[in-house]
Short mmCIF file of C-alpha atoms and ligand atoms in Angstrom, two decimals:
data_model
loop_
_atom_site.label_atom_id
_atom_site.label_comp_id
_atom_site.label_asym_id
_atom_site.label_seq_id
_atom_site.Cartn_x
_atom_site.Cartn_y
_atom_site.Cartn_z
CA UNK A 1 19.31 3.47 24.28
CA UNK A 2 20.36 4.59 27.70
CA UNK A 3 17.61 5.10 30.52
CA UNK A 4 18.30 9.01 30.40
CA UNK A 5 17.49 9.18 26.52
CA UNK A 6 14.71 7.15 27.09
CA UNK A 7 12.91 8.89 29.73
CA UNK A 8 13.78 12.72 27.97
CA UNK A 9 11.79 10.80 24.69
CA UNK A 10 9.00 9.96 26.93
CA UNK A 11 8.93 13.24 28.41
CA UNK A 12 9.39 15.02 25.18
CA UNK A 13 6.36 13.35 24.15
CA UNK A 14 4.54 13.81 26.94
CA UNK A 15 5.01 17.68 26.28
CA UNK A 16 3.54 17.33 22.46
CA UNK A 17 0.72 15.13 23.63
CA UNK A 18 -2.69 16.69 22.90
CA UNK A 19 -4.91 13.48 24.40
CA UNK A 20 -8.51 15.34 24.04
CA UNK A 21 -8.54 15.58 20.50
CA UNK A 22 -8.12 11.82 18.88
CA UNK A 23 -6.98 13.48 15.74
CA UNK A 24 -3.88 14.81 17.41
CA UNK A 25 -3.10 10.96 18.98
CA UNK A 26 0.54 9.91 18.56
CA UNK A 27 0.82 7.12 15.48
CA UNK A 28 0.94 4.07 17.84
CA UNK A 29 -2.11 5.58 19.84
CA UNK A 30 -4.09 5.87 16.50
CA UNK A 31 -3.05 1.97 15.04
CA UNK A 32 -4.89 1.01 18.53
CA UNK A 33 -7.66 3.37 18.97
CA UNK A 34 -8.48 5.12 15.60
CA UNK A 35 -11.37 3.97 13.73
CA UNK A 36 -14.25 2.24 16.70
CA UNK A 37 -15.04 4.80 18.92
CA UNK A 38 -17.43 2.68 21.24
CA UNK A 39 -20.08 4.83 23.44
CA UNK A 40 -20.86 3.75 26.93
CA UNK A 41 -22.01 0.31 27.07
CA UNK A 42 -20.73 -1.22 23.66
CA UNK A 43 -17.99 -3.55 23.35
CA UNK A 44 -14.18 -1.65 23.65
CA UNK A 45 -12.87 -4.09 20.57
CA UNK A 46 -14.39 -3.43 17.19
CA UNK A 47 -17.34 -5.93 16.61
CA UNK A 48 -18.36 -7.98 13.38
CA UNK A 49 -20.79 -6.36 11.50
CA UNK A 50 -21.83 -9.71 10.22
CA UNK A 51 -25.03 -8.26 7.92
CA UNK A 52 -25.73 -7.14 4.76
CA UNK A 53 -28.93 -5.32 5.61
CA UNK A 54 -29.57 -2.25 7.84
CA UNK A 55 -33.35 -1.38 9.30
CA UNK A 56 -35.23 1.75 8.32
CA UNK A 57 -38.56 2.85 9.22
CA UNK A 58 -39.13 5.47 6.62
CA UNK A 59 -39.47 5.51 3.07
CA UNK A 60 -38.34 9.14 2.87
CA UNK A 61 -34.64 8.39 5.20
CA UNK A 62 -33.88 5.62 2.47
CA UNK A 63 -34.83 7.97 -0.57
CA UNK A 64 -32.07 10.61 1.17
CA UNK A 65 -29.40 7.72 1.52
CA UNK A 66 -29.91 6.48 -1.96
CA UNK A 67 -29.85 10.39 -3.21
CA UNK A 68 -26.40 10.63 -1.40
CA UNK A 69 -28.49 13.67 0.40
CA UNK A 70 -27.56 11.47 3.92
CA UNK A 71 -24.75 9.01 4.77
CA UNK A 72 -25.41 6.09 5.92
CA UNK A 73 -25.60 2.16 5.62
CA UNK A 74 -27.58 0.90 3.24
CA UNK A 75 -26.40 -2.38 2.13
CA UNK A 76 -22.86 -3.94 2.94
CA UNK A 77 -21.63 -3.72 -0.90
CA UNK A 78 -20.95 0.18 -0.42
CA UNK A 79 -20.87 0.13 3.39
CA UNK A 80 -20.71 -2.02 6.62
CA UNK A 81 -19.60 0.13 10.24
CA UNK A 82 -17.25 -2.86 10.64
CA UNK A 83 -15.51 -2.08 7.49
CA UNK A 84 -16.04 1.67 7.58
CA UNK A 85 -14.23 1.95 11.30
CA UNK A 86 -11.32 0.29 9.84
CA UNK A 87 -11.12 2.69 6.61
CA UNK A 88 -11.60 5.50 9.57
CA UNK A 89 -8.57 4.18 10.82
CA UNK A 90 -6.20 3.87 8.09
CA UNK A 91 -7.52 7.28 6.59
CA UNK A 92 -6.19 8.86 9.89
CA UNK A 93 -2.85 6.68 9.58
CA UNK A 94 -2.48 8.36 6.31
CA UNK A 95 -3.61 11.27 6.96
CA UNK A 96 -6.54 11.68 4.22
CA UNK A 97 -9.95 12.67 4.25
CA UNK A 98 -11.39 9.39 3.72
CA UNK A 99 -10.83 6.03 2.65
CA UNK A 100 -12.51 3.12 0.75
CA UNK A 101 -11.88 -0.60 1.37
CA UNK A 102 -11.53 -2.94 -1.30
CA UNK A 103 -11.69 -6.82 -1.56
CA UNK A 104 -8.03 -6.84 -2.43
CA UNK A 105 -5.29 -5.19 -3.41
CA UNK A 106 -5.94 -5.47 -7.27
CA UNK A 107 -9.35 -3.96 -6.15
CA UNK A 108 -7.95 -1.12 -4.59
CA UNK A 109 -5.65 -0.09 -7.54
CA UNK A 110 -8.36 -0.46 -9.86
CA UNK A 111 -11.16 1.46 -7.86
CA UNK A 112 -8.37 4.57 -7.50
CA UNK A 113 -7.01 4.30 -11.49
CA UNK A 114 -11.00 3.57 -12.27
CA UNK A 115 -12.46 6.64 -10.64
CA UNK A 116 -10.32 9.17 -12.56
CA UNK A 117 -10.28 7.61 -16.16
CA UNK A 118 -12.34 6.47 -19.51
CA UNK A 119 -11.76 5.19 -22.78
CA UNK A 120 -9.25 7.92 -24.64
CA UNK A 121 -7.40 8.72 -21.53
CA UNK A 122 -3.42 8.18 -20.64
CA UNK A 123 -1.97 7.29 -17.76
CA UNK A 124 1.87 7.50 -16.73
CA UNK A 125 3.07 5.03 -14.19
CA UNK A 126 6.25 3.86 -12.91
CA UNK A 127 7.63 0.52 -15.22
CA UNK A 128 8.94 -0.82 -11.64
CA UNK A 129 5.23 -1.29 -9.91
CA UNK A 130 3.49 -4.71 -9.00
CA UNK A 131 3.32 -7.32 -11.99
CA UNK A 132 -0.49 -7.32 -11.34
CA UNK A 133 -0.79 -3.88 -11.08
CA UNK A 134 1.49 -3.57 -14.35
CA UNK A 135 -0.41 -6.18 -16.37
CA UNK A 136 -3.80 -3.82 -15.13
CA UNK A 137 -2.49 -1.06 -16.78
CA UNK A 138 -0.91 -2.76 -19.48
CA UNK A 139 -3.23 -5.80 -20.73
CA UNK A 140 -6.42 -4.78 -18.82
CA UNK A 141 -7.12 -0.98 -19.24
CA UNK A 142 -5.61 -1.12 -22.71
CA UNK A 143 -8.17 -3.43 -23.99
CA UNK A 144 -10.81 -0.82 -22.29
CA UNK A 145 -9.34 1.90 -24.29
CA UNK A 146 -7.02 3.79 -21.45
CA UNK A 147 -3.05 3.60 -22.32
CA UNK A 148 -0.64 3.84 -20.35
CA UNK A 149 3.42 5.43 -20.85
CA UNK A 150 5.39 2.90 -18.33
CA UNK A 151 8.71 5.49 -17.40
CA UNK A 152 11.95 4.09 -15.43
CA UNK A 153 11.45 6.13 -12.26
CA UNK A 154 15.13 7.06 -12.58
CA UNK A 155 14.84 8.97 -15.70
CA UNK A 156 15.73 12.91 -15.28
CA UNK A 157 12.56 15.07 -14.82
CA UNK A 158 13.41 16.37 -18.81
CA UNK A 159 13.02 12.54 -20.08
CA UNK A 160 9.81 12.15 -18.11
CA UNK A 161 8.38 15.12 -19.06
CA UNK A 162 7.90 13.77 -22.40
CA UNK A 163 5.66 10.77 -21.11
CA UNK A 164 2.93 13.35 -20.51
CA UNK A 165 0.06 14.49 -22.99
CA UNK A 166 -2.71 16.51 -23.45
CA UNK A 167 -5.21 13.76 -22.14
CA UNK A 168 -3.11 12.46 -19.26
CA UNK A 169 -4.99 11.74 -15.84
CA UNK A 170 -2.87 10.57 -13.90
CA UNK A 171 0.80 9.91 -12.38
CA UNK A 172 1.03 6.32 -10.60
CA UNK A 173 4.00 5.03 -8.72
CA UNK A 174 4.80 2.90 -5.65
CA UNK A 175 6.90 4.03 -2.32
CA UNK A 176 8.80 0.78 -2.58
CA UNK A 177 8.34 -1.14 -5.79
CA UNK A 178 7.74 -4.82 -6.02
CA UNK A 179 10.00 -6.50 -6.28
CA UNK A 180 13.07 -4.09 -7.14
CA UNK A 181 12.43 -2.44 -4.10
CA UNK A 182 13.40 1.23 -5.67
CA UNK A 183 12.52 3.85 -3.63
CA UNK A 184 10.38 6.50 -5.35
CA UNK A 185 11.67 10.15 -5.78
CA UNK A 186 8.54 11.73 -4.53
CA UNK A 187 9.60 15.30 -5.02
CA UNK A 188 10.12 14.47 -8.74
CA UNK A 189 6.96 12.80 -9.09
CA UNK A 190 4.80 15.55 -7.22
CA UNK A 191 6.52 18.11 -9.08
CA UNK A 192 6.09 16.78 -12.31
CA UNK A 193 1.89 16.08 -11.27
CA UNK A 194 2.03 19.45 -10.54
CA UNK A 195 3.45 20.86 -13.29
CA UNK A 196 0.72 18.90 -15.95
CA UNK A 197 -1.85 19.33 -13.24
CA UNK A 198 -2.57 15.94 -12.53
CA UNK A 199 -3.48 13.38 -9.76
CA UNK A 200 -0.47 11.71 -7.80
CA UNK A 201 -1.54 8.27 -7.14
CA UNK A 202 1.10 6.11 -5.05
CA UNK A 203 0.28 2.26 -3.85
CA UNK A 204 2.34 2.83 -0.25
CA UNK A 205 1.91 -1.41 0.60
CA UNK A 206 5.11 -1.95 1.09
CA UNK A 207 6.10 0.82 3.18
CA UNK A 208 2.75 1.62 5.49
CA UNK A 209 1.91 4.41 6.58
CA UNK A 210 4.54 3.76 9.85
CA UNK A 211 7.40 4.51 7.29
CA UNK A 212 6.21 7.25 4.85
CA UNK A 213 3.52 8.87 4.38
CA UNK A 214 2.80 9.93 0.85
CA UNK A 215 0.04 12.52 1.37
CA UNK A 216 2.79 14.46 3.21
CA UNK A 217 5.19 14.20 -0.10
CA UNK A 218 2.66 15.17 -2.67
CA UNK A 219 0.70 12.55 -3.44
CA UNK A 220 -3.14 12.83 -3.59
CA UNK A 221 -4.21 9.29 -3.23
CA UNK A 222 -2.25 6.47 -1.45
CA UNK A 223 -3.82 2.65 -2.33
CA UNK A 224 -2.37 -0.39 0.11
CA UNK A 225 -2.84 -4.15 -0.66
CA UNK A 226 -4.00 -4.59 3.00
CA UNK A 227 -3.14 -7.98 2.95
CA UNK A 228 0.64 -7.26 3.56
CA UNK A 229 1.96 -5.94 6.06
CA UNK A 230 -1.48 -4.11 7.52
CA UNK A 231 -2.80 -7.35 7.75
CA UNK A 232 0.72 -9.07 8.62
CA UNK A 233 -0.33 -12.23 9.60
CA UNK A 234 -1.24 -13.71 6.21
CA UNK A 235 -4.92 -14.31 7.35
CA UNK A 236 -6.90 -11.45 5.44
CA UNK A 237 -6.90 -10.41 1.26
CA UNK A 238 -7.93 -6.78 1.16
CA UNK A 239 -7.57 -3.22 0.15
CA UNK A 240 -7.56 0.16 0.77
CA UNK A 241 -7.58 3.69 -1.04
CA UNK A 242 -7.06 6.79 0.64
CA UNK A 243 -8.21 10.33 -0.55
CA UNK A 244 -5.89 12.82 0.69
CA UNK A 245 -8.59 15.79 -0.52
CA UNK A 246 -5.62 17.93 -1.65
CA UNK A 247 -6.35 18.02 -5.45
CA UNK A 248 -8.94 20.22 -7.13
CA UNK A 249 -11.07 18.35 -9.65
CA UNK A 250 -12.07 21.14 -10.95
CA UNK A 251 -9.93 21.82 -13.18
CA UNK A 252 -11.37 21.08 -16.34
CA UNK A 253 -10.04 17.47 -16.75
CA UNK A 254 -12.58 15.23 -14.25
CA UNK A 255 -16.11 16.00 -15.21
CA UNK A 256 -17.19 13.15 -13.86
CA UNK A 257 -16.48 14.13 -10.47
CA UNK A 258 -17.97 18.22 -11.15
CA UNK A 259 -20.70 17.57 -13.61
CA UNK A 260 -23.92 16.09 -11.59
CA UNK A 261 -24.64 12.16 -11.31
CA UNK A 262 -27.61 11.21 -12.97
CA UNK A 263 -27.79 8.25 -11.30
CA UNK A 264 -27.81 9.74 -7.88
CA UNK A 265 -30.08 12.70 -8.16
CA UNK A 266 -28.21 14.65 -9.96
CA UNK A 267 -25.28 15.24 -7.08
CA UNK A 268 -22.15 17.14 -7.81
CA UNK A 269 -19.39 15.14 -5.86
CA UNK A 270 -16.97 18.26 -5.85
CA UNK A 271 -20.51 20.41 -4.75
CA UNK A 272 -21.96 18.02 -2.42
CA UNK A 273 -18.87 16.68 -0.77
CA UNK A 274 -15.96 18.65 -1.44
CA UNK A 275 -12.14 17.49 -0.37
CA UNK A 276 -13.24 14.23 -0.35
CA UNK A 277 -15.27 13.85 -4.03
CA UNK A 278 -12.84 11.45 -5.23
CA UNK A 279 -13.18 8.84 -2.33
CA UNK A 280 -17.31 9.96 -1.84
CA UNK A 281 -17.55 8.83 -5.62
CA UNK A 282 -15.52 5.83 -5.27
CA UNK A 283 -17.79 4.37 -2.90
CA UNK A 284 -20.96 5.56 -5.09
CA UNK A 285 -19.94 4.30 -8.46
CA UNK A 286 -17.26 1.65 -7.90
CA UNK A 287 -18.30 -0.36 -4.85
CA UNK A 288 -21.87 0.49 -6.17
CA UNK A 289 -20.89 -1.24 -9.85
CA UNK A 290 -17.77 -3.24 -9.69
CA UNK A 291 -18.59 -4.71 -5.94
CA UNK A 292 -15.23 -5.43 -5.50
CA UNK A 293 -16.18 -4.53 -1.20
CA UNK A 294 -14.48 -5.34 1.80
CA UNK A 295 -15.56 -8.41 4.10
CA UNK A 296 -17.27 -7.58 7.50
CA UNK A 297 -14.80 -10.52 8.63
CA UNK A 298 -11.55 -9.37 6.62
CA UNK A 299 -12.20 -5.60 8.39
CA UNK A 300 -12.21 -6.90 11.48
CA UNK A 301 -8.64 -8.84 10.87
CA UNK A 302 -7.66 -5.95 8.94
CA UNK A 303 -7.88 -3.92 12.07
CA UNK A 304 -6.97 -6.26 14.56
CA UNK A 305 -3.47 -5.79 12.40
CA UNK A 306 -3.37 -2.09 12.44
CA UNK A 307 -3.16 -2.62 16.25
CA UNK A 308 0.04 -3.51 16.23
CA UNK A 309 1.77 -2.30 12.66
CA UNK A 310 3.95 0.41 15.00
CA UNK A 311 5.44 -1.95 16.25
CA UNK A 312 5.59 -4.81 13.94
CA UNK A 313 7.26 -2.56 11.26
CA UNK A 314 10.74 -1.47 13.38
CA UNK A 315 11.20 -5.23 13.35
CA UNK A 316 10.68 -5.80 10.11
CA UNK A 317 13.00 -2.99 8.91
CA UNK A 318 15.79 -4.02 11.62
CA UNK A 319 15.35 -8.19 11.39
CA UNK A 320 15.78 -7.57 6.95
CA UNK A 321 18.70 -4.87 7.58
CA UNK A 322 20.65 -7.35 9.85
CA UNK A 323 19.62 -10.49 7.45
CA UNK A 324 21.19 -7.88 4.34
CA UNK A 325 24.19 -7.01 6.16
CA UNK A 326 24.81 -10.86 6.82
CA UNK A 327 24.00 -11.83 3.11
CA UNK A 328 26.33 -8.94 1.85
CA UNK A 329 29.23 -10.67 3.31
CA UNK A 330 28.64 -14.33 2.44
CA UNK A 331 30.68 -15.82 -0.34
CA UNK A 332 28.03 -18.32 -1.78
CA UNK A 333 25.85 -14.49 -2.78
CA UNK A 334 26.23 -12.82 -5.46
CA UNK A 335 24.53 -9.36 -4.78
CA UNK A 336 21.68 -7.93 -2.26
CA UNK A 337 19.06 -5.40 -2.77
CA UNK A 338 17.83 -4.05 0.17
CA UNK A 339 16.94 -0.39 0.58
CA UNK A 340 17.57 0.12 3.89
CA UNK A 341 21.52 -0.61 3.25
CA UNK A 342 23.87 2.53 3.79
CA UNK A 343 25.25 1.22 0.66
CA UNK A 344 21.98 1.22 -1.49
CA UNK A 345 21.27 3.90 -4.36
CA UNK A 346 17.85 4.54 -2.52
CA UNK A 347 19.07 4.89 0.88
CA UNK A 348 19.19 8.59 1.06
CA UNK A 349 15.61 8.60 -0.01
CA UNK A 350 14.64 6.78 3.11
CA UNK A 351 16.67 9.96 4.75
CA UNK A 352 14.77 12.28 3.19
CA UNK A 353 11.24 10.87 3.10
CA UNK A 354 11.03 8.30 6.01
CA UNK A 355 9.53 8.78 9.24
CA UNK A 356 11.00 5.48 10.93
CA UNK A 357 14.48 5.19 9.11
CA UNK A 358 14.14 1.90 7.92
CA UNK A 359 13.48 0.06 4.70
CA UNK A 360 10.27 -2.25 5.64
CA UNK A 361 11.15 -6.51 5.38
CA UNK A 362 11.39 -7.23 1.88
CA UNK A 363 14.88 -7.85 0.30
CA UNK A 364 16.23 -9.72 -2.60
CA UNK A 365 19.52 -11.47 -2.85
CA UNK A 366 21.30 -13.40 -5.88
CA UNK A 367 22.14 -17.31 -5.02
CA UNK A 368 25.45 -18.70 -6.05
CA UNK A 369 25.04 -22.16 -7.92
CA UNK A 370 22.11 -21.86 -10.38
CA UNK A 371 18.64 -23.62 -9.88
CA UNK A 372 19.86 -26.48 -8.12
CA UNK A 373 21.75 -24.76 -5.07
CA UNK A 374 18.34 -22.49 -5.14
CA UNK A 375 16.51 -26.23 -4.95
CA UNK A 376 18.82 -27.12 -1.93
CA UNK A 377 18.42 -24.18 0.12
CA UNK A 378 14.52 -23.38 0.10
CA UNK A 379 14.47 -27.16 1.14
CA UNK A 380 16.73 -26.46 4.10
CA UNK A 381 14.89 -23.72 4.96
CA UNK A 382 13.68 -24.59 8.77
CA UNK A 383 12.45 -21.25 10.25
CA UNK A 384 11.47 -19.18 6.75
CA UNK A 385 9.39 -20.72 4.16
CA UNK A 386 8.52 -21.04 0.51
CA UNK A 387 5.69 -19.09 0.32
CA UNK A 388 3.72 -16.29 -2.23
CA UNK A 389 3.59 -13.40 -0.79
CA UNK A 390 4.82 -10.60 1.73
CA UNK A 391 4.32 -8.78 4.65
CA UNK A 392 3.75 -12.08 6.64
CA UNK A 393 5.17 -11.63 10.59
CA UNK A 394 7.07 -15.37 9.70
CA UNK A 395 10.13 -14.63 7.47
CA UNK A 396 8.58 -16.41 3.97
CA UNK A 397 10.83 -16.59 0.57
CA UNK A 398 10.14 -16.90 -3.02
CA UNK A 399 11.88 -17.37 -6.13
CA UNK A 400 10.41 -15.22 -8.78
CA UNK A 401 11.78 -17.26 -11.72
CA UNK A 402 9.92 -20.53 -11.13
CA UNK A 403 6.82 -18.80 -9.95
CA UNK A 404 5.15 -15.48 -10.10
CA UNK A 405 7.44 -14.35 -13.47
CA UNK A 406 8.18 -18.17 -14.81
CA UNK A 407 5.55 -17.18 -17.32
CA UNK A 408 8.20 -14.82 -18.90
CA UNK A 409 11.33 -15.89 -21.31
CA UNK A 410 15.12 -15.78 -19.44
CA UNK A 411 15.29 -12.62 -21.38
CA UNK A 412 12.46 -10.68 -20.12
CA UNK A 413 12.47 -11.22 -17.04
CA UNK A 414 16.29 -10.03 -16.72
CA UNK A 415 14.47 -6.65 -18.32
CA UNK A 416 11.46 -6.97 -15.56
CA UNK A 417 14.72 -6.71 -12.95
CA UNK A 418 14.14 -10.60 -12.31
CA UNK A 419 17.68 -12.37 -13.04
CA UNK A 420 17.78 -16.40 -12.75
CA UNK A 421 19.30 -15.92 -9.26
CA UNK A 422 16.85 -13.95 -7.82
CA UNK A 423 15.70 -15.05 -3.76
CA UNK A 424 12.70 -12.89 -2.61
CA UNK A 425 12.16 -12.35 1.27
CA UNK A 426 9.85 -11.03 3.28
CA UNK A 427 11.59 -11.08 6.33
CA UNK A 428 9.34 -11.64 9.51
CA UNK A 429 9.35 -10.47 12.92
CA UNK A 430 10.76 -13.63 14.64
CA UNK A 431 14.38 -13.59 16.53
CA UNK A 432 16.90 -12.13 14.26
CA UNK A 433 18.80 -14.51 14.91
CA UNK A 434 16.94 -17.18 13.92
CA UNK A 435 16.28 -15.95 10.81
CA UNK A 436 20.17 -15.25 10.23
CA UNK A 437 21.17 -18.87 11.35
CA UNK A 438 18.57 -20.37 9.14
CA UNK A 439 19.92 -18.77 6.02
CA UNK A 440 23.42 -19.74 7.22
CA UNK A 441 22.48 -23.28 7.18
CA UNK A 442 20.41 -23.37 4.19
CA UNK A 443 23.41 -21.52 1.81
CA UNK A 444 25.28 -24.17 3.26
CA UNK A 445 23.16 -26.76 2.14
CA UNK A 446 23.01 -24.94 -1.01
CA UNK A 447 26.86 -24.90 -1.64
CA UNK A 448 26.70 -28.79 -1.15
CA UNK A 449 23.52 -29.46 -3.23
CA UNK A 450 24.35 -26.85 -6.28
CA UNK A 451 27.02 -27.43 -9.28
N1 PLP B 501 0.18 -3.63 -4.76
C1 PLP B 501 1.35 -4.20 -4.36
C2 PLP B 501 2.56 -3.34 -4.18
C3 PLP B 501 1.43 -5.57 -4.15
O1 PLP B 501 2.60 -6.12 -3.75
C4 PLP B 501 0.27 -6.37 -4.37
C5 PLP B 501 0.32 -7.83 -4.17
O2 PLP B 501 1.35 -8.44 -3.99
C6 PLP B 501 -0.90 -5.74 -4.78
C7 PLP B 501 -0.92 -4.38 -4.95
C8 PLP B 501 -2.14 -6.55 -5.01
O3 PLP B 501 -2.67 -6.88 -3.75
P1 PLP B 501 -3.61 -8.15 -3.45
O4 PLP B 501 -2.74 -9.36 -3.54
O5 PLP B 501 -4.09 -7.86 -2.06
O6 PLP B 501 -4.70 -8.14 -4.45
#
């Protein structure tokens, strides 16, 4: 970028910039000043929360919290303000009405699918989601009575269309699926929740609010493993759901969330709290039930990531594009995935639906030489390491066969998208050059050690 460009961005910004209203703060503004908003005197950085109690002096102020009549701490299972000024944050990120933090990621999938279903009801989610969110749906709910129609994302809007019955509650997808790292088509997935008039639920972990934001594409409730890349530095398991309060419950099909709650005086969520029922009853019921909360302590690292995710994703995206690019050329590979390729299937969907054009870290490449080359070069490995999981700032890789799918035959995990040669990375924020000479030198390694 030349200094001219530059300085007209600045400027241009500058001219947008509304700075008395925090709800009109620029993204990277928000990921460091959303959420705490300390009054004179109180500490600038968000503080630990470390209790599970909260002091009242009246009998009658307690009776209106635990009637939902006034909001308010009662006990750190369904609220903490260190936890709550992180979901303040992230719901503003997202651009929802409010938000509810989970203990994990599972949590937070479970809390949103949870809130909207019973026994007898369908669900229709993408086939190309999470293994543990899959195996939720799949083993989990089924046993509980709630089945779910998995679809291939790719299918034509007439083949999915058929998915859909009389008691389905809910459409569930994910922005960039784990691990095929498909992009979804959001306009066919809100228009098809609109047309059978229900919920669009999409888990946006991989992406982040920085990339896409869902709410803005349809969907009606966004759910994050925070312990990606919000957290990014591997330190934190956690969750998040966000309510986007853009769907109207009552419509016949969520009496739960019209009818009143007999176990809190009788309160009408859609009545008493209106665009944001579904995330006011998550918090009642779920945290209240399942207590499947947020740490004080994981909050606080939670947020401390936020700080910087504007600027931690840009590297992210750029560091895995120019690891793809080098992959795509090297003889000893057999094929990359990355999104963020010109080449990729997906990549006009990051046109059309990204903010930041850029496909997040995660790629996944085929090895040359079978399991012993793949032995070789994670052992070379000197800058990235074997690790599960993703979203870590240090460039971490995985191979799906002998770990989180080694459960499954040859057979299906070639139909789960997981073929023997599969290499998972998350690639991290360190000098892309690093990260490109390490791979270099471990495929080399490989070509020596494999058949
Ligand atoms: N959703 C996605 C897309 C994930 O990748 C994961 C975990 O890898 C989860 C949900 C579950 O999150 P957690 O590990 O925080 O429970």
């Amino acid at each position: 970028m030349t200094k001219n460009t530059s300085k007209k961005k600045i400027e241009s910004a500058k001219n947008t910039a509304n700075v008395t209203d925090p709800s009109k703060w620029n993204f990277a503004t928000k990921c460091l000043q959303a959420g705490w908003k300390p009054k004179i005197g109180e500490p600038r950085v968000l503080p630990i929360f470390q209790s599970t109690t909260y002091k009242y002096e009246d009998v009658d102020e307690v009776e209106r919290l635990f009637a939902l009549k006034q909001s308010g701490n009662k006990y750190t299972r369904t609220g903490n303000p260190t936890v709550a000024a992180f979901e303040s944050k992230i719901t503003e990120l997202e651009g929802g009405v409010g938000a509810v933090a989970t203990a994990s990621g599972q949590a937070a999938v479970l809390l949103a699918i949870s809130n909207l279903v019973k026994a007898g009801d369908h669900i229709v989610a993408s086939k190309t989601i999470y293994g543990g969110s899959y195996t939720l749906l799949s083993v989990r709910l089924s046993k509980l009575g709630i089945e779910t129609t998995f679809i291939d994302p790719e299918d034509s809007i007439a083949e999915l269309r058929k998915a859909f019955r009389p008691n389905t509650k809910l459409i569930f997808g994910e922005t960039i699926g784990n691990p095929a790292l498909g992009i979804l088509d959001f306009e066919k997935f809100s228009k098809l929740a609109k047309e059978f008039d229900v919920p669009f639920l999409v888990d946006n972990t991989l992406a982040t609010p920085f990339l896409v934001k869902p709410l803005k594409l349809g969907a009606n409730v966004v759910i994050h493993s925070a312990t990606k890349y919000i957290d990014g530095h591997a330190v934190a398991l956690g969750g998040v759901v966000i309510d986007g309060g853009n769907y109207n419950w009552e419509n016949g099909k969520f009496p739960d969330l019209v009818e009143p709650d007999a176990q809190y005086a009788n309160t009408s969520y859609t009545q008493k709290f209106g665009r944001a029922a579904f995330i006011a009853k998550a918090r009642a019921q779920f945290l209240r039930d399942y207590g499947a909360a947020l740490s004080p302590f994981n909050a606080f690292l939670l947020n401390l990531g936020l700080e910087t995710l504007h600027l931690r994703m840009p590297q992210h995206s750029n560091n895995a594009l120019a690891l793809a690019e080098f992959l795509s050329k090297h003889p000893a590979v057999n094929w990359v995935s990355y999104p963020g390729l010109k080449s990729s299937p997906y990549f006009k969907r990051i046109r059309k639906y990204f903010d930041y054009q850029g496909g997040s870290g995660v790629l996944t490449f085929g090895l040359k030489g079978g399991r012993a080359a793949i032995r070789s070069f994670v052992k070379a490995l000197k800058v990235a390491a074997l690790v599960v999981h993703v979203g870590d700032a240090r460039t971490s890789v995985l191979h799906p066969a002998t770990s989180t799918h080694s459960q499954l035959s040859p057979k299906d995990r070639l139909a789960a998208g997981i073929p023997e040669d599969m290499i998972r990375v998350s690639v991290g924020i360190e000098d892309p050059r690093d990260i490109i000479a390490d791979f270099e030198q471990a495929i080399a390694a490989s070509t020596k050690g494999g058949k």
